[in-house]
Every structure is written in C-alpha cells, then in structure tokens.
Amino acid sequence: MNIRLALFLPLLWLSLSVFPQQARISGVVTDTDGVPLELVSVSVEKSIIGTFTDEKGRYTLHAPATDSCVLVFSCLGYGKTKRIIPSASGDMAVNVRMKKTDFELGAVTVTARRQPSGMMERIRTDRNRLNVDATGGSVESLVVTAGMGVSSSNELSTQYSVRGGNYNENIVYVNGTEIYRPILIRSGQQEGLSFINPDLVAEVAFSSGGFDARYGDKMSSALDVTYKQPERLEGGVTGSLLGGNVYVGNASGRFTQITGLRYKRGTTLLNTLDEKGDYNPTAIDLQTHITYALTPKFNLSFLGNYSENTYDFVPTSRETSFGTMDVPRKFEVAYAGAEKDMFRTLFGAATLKYGIAEHADAALQVSAFRSTEQENYDIAAEYWMSNVSDEDGKEIIGTGSFLNHARNHLETDVINIALSGSFGLNQHTVRWSLAYQREKNRDRIREWELRDSMGYSLPYDEETLRVYSNLFSKNDVSSNRFSGYLQDTYRFRTWAGLFSVTAGVRGSYWNFNREFIFSPRASLRFIPFRNENLVFRLASGVYYQAPFYKEFRAVKEQAGNNVISLNSQIRSQRSIHYVLGNDYKFNFDRRPFKFTTELYYKKMDRLVPYTVNNVRIDYFGSNVSHGYSAGVDMKLFGQFVPGTDSWLGFSLMEAKQYIDGKKIPMPTDQLYNFTFYFTDYAPYIADKRVQLNLRAIWAGGLPFSVPGGQYKYLKSVRTPPYRRIDVGMTYRLLDENDRVRNYSVWGNFKNIWVGIDVFNLFGIGNVSSYSWFSDVGGVMYAVPDKLTGRQINVKLVAEF
C-alpha cells in the first residue's frame, strides 16, 4: 500500500505541473446605457479560448491560471475593448461597458448590428416624435423607410407591405404578445391610431423574412416591440394640428409603470382630399405597462390598452380631374347623407415570470383582446363626367346617381394562454413555448349599392329593379388553436470567424378546419475574423399564414344576393423563404457608413387570392392559386452630411401568382421602391438647435382591374407611381445645458422643441384606389381616388 502511495504522489505532482489550474472568469457586458449586449465575443488574447455573451449580456469562460492575461471584447457596432487581468486564478468577475460606434441620428438611431438569434434588425427610436410623419410619429412609418423590403403607398395608414405580402401577412408583437387590428376598416381615413405607442417604446426589432420559429404563423414579416421599464421619473408632451400625446413613467422600489395617452384628429389633413365635406375623425388611445418584482425570482407585469376610433363624415361634393393630356376629364359629385363608424378595442396581458436559475427562466402569460366594430352609412349622390378642353369647355359624357347603404357590425374576442421559457447551456440558448387560443367572431353585414346612369338602373333589367352590388352576412363562429415551438441558438467560433446558428420548429393545430401545420426554420450568421466589419446571413424556413376570419369568408350568390359563408375546408397559405444577406460597414471621408444587401425568393402555394381597395382586403375564400415573390433590397446608412446620419434604400421585386393556369401579378406586385430619409442641422446656428429632416418615397404603381374581374389583375393596368416628399424643421428651445433651466418653471424640463412640417411638399395627387362608373352602354370609367394634398403642420414637443 505504501509503495502505491509512493508512486501516486509523484504522478499527482507531475499532473499538476503539466496541467495548471483553471481560472473561472465571468461577468456582464453592457453598452454605455447599461443595456445588456448579446453575442459579444469574449476571448483570451493570443489563444483560441473564447465564448459569447447570452441575451442578458452574461458570459463565462475558463482560462489557465497565469500571472496575467488579456480579455478581448468585440461586437459589431461597438469599439473593441480590452481588459488586463494581472493574476488569473479562482473565480473572477469582469464586467465591461462597450462604447457604440453605430450611427447616431438626431431623431432616430439605427444600430449597426442585428439580433444574433436570427434575422431581426434592431431599430432604436430615441426621438421618433421629432420626425416628419403624417401619421403622427408612428413606429410603422419608421419601419417603412428603415426596414428592408418594406413599402407603403398610403400616408393615411400605418399598414405596410413587405416583399409582395399584404398587410395581414405581417405579425406584430408587443412585450411578447401578438397584436390584432380591426377587420372592417376599408380606408386610411377610418384607421385612426395604431396599437404601438411610440412614447412607450424601448426597443424595436424587425425582420422582412427568414425570422425565427418563436414568431408566429404569418408569411411576410415580424415586428417585435418592447416597452420601457423606467428607472426614474420621466415624461413627455407632444401637441400638433394632428392631435397630441402625453406620457409619464416612474420607478419606486420594486414597482415601475409607464402610461401614455394619445389623441388624434386629422381633420386638417383630410380636408385636402378631393372629397369635400364635414370630416370629424377622432381617435383616443390609453395604454399602461406595469411591472412589480414580487420576489427576487418572481416578476409580474401587465400591459393594458383601451382604444376608440370614431369616423363621422358628412360629404358635400367632389371634384376629381383625371384622364390624359390629350383627353382630360373631370368627375364631379354632389352628395347627401352621412357616414358614422366606430372601432373600439380592449386589450390586456398579464405575465408572471420566474427566474429558475442564472441562465433559465419560465413565464406564464394570459392575454385577452376584444374588438367591437360598427360601420354605418347612407349616402346618395349625383355625378357628372365630362371631357374638358380649353376651346369647348366641358362636354358631358355621362351622368348618373348612386345610393350606398351599410349596417355592418363585427365583434371579435381572442383569449390566449401561453407557457414559455428559456435556458442557456454552454454556448446554446434554448427557447420554447406552448399556447392555447380561443377565438370568437360574430358578424352582421348588410351593405348594398344602387346605381343609375342616364335614367337607367344598373345593371339594367326591364322587369326588375336590381342593385349594383350587395353583401350580406350573419355568422357566429368559435374555434380553438393550439401551438408551440422549440428553438435553439448555438454560438461558436473557429479560425474563420464567429458563427451563430438558430434552428427551430413550430407547430399549430386549429380545430375549425382540423389542420395541423409544421414549420421548420433556420438561420446562420457569420462574422469573419479577418474583417469584423462584414456580416453574412443566410436563412430559410416554412411559413404559414394561418386563417383568421377574413381569409375563410367566401362570398356565394344566393337568389341574386352575395352572401358570406364560412369555408371550413380552408387551408393555411404557405410560403418557403430563402434569404441571403450581407452587411458591410466602412468609413468614407472619415464618416461611418453601412451598406446592407438582401436577396430573397419566396415560393408560395395554397394561396387565397384577394383584392385590395384602399386598405380593405377582400379574400376569395378558398385556396386556388400559387405563386412566388423574388427580389433584391439594398440600403445605405451613413453620415451623408458630417455630424448627421441618413439612409436611402432601393428595392426591385416581382410578385406573381397562377390562377386557372394563367400567370398574373399579385395585387402587391410593386416593381420598384425607393425610400430616402435625410437629416441635417442648419449651418451657422450654435449647438445644432435647428434640425432639418426629409422623408421621400417613390414606389412603382400597383396592379388593378375592373370590378367583376376579381383576382385577375391585368398586367398592363397599374396605378401611377406613389411619389411623396415630406419635410420638417424643429428648433430646440431648451435643453439640459441652458441657463434658463435654473428658473423653477423650466427646471423640470429636459428638452423643448417647436417645429413645422410640410406634408406632400410638391402637392402630388397620389392614387389609393379607383372608383368605377359606367354609362348605360356599358362603357366603364376608372376615376382615381386621390390621397391627401399639401398640408402644413406645427408641433410642440417637451420632455421632462
């Protein structure tokens, strides 16, 4: 026994000499604002030892116990940071704050990095309320210019199209809860306020395709918004001719809250439309986000919203010029009657989160959404169409009248219960979720239109008075959905560079049509060591558009009437995404720039064709087509003018579908799209007090067809291009460095701005849709429904 011990001790001493003890180094990496940074490379200099930070900025690595070593922290968009450890031994904590090198804009900050868990691009909206925007500074308007492949051709709406998809194909989350919008809205005039309150936003992440499995069943894009958790008292007030906002947030011990109230009244903007009358749109929105730390491991949060939008309109007249230079025409209308609409939504989500361990947590979330929509109108009109010339004046080519009637009511209830969680294991981050959702819809639709041309009712019938169009519905439907996902993000490094691979699966079952859908998705992100200013991305996956009421409403003719029935044989539309992207960050003339390019192809089948009229989407109600969308998106961010940053984007796209064996363009087939956002400061004015910003869009026209030729858009017939330039100027009256802050009245304010905006600077008459009128001979005329004209807006913004 003594001989064995004598042999063992020298071997033990030898092993300790050859294999030195390990030092365990851990810590948290944040930016200068204290926000945790994910996927920061942490390595020991001149070695292959390294790791990455997780989504909470935490890292842990083991290094040989030595006299000294150097830790290197690097992340795209941040300056490389080094920390010298004089003696590495035992358990050590090294926390680091990294300085940003991204593009700071006066109104917006668009970071130069992406979420490493997939294809989400982060967009920070520090001062979005200063932007020139006809919707009042919405997050969606920022996404239209800053997002890849995003387009919008209606300044009255916050809805947007992404790479050939329609508005309903974009999924929106706020604090992890899916957000729904009213269904009956048919025009931008009715829309009011979007759900997202920009004053409450802390972070925005957006993906134009190839997004993770944790984002739900939509075919086009994902918008993920996180609301603030204030650390101290803060607030702000905004007022303009379009309405006003006010918000206040504070923190006290384990409690935080932020509450915002918005009011919108766009009468001045609507008065620039061709259709004149008494516009009375009113939208009000109240939101609150509350958090409370029950214990160090249990956290309770609540997000609540009440929104009511009313649209009252008494039309009096309309005068629209259209036609060509050779054959100019004019369409004139005299109205009688009124429209009165109401859209009211209630939303609440409560989340209980439990921190199981340092790298593991679980959450239970319960949310409820209720929408009540009413659309009522009785409008009679007489119209005249004329050929116009300088020599002969007006030549009447058609007269007629119409009577529009609607009594439409819709109620929607959605209840969702979800259990989710995440945990980290070595260089893996695993996310999972199981959810149950109950949906209930009740609609009562009664609308019809009676037309008369040259004294004859259309369509003409010698024996029966027939209406031009009608639509009836009386449906009550309840259904249940079950869904879940499992996703893993694996980060590793090789001699070539840094890799982040995200792969996951998503499944869902809907008992209305007894359909189960299965969606595998994966993405790869690579940063080469030789050039950390380059980022490459590759993503692919299967994305379903699970039907939500509108998609499975089929219109059938019964005894001469168009009646809505519910199609229980409907199937989820499907799209397979292939996305290849690249970011290249560089300096030019000592100014920072970033150039982003993405190529994509989307193969789609089981499509439900639809038509678009303004912002109203009417579906065919059955899966009868297939198609594709392909294109390239390019965007350049940078300091076009020294000290201020801007960006411009350009997209080319083709979106086609096959119906009855014929290849036709999709309603969203926009061949090109150019966006430009520019900021500058007025020269020779100290402290950069005067800020100028410009927002420009030039987008290709969209296909349209005559009524009755539904879903078969003519290749050669498109709306004119959408062209619009908005400019704004703001003057900072007060900031934190002004001496006037020493006075008690002004001491509570951090910043005060006053500004003026000019919407549609050149007064271009963009077209949202067409109204069709015919004479008794059956000749049809497409009369453009034009959008808003030039308008001046003044605003005041204060922060405290």
PDB file of N, CA and C in Angstrom, residues 33 112 122 139 145 243 256 262 340 349 371 409 413 433 472 538 570 573 584 626 633 773:
ATOM      1  N   ASP A  33     -25.344  52.727 -21.810  1.00  0.00           N
ATOM      2  CA  ASP A  33     -26.622  52.987 -21.141  1.00  0.00           C
ATOM      3  C   ASP A  33     -27.014  51.871 -20.182  1.00  0.00           C
ATOM      4  N   ALA A 112     -25.977  49.323 -35.883  1.00  0.00           N
ATOM      5  CA  ALA A 112     -25.261  48.664 -36.965  1.00  0.00           C
ATOM      6  C   ALA A 112     -25.174  47.171 -36.764  1.00  0.00           C
ATOM      7  N   ARG A 122     -32.514  45.473 -35.381  1.00  0.00           N
ATOM      8  CA  ARG A 122     -32.931  46.378 -34.314  1.00  0.00           C
ATOM      9  C   ARG A 122     -32.969  47.816 -34.798  1.00  0.00           C
ATOM     10  N   VAL A 139     -44.332  54.184 -35.113  1.00  0.00           N
ATOM     11  CA  VAL A 139     -43.220  53.265 -35.313  1.00  0.00           C
ATOM     12  C   VAL A 139     -43.282  52.666 -36.721  1.00  0.00           C
ATOM     13  N   THR A 145     -39.325  53.194 -43.966  1.00  0.00           N
ATOM     14  CA  THR A 145     -38.099  53.699 -44.589  1.00  0.00           C
ATOM     15  C   THR A 145     -36.850  52.960 -44.114  1.00  0.00           C
ATOM     16  N   GLY A 243     -53.094  66.287 -33.486  1.00  0.00           N
ATOM     17  CA  GLY A 243     -53.503  65.721 -32.202  1.00  0.00           C
ATOM     18  C   GLY A 243     -52.424  65.920 -31.163  1.00  0.00           C
ATOM     19  N   THR A 256     -42.549  49.551 -11.266  1.00  0.00           N
ATOM     20  CA  THR A 256     -42.370  50.509 -12.355  1.00  0.00           C
ATOM     21  C   THR A 256     -43.679  50.619 -13.136  1.00  0.00           C
ATOM     22  N   ARG A 262     -52.954  59.072 -26.013  1.00  0.00           N
ATOM     23  CA  ARG A 262     -52.824  59.678 -27.338  1.00  0.00           C
ATOM     24  C   ARG A 262     -54.197  60.124 -27.845  1.00  0.00           C
ATOM     25  N   LYS A 340     -71.098  57.115 -40.334  1.00  0.00           N
ATOM     26  CA  LYS A 340     -70.757  57.127 -38.917  1.00  0.00           C
ATOM     27  C   LYS A 340     -70.196  55.755 -38.548  1.00  0.00           C
ATOM     28  N   ALA A 349     -52.840  42.031 -21.047  1.00  0.00           N
ATOM     29  CA  ALA A 349     -51.944  40.878 -20.975  1.00  0.00           C
ATOM     30  C   ALA A 349     -51.204  40.919 -19.644  1.00  0.00           C
ATOM     31  N   SER A 371     -62.719  43.338 -29.752  1.00  0.00           N
ATOM     32  CA  SER A 371     -62.915  44.397 -30.729  1.00  0.00           C
ATOM     33  C   SER A 371     -64.399  44.496 -31.075  1.00  0.00           C
ATOM     34  N   HIS A 409     -71.697  45.220 -38.581  1.00  0.00           N
ATOM     35  CA  HIS A 409     -71.290  45.076 -37.180  1.00  0.00           C
ATOM     36  C   HIS A 409     -70.457  43.803 -37.046  1.00  0.00           C
ATOM     37  N   ASP A 413     -63.408  38.301 -30.260  1.00  0.00           N
ATOM     38  CA  ASP A 413     -62.809  38.029 -28.954  1.00  0.00           C
ATOM     39  C   ASP A 413     -61.700  37.007 -29.115  1.00  0.00           C
ATOM     40  N   SER A 433     -42.160  27.211 -26.084  1.00  0.00           N
ATOM     41  CA  SER A 433     -43.462  27.765 -25.702  1.00  0.00           C
ATOM     42  C   SER A 433     -44.573  26.803 -26.072  1.00  0.00           C
ATOM     43  N   PHE A 472     -74.197  40.357 -47.787  1.00  0.00           N
ATOM     44  CA  PHE A 472     -74.913  40.035 -46.560  1.00  0.00           C
ATOM     45  C   PHE A 472     -74.156  38.947 -45.794  1.00  0.00           C
ATOM     46  N   LEU A 538     -27.751  33.951 -43.739  1.00  0.00           N
ATOM     47  CA  LEU A 538     -28.453  33.006 -44.602  1.00  0.00           C
ATOM     48  C   LEU A 538     -29.614  32.432 -43.801  1.00  0.00           C
ATOM     49  N   ILE A 570     -60.913  25.503 -45.689  1.00  0.00           N
ATOM     50  CA  ILE A 570     -59.786  26.384 -45.945  1.00  0.00           C
ATOM     51  C   ILE A 570     -58.509  25.794 -45.359  1.00  0.00           C
ATOM     52  N   GLN A 573     -52.268  29.236 -45.933  1.00  0.00           N
ATOM     53  CA  GLN A 573     -51.387  29.561 -47.044  1.00  0.00           C
ATOM     54  C   GLN A 573     -49.939  29.282 -46.621  1.00  0.00           C
ATOM     55  N   TYR A 584     -22.061  45.511 -44.728  1.00  0.00           N
ATOM     56  CA  TYR A 584     -20.673  45.951 -44.878  1.00  0.00           C
ATOM     57  C   TYR A 584     -20.556  47.343 -44.279  1.00  0.00           C
ATOM     58  N   HIS A 626     -51.216  29.605 -56.631  1.00  0.00           N
ATOM     59  CA  HIS A 626     -49.865  29.504 -56.111  1.00  0.00           C
ATOM     60  C   HIS A 626     -49.030  30.560 -56.823  1.00  0.00           C
ATOM     61  N   ASP A 633     -33.094  43.804 -52.075  1.00  0.00           N
ATOM     62  CA  ASP A 633     -33.244  45.017 -51.285  1.00  0.00           C
ATOM     63  C   ASP A 633     -31.860  45.543 -50.937  1.00  0.00           C
ATOM     64  N   PHE A 773     -67.284  53.736 -62.762  1.00  0.00           N
ATOM     65  CA  PHE A 773     -68.613  54.181 -63.157  1.00  0.00           C
ATOM     66  C   PHE A 773     -68.793  53.888 -64.648  1.00  0.00           C
TER      67      PHE A 773
END
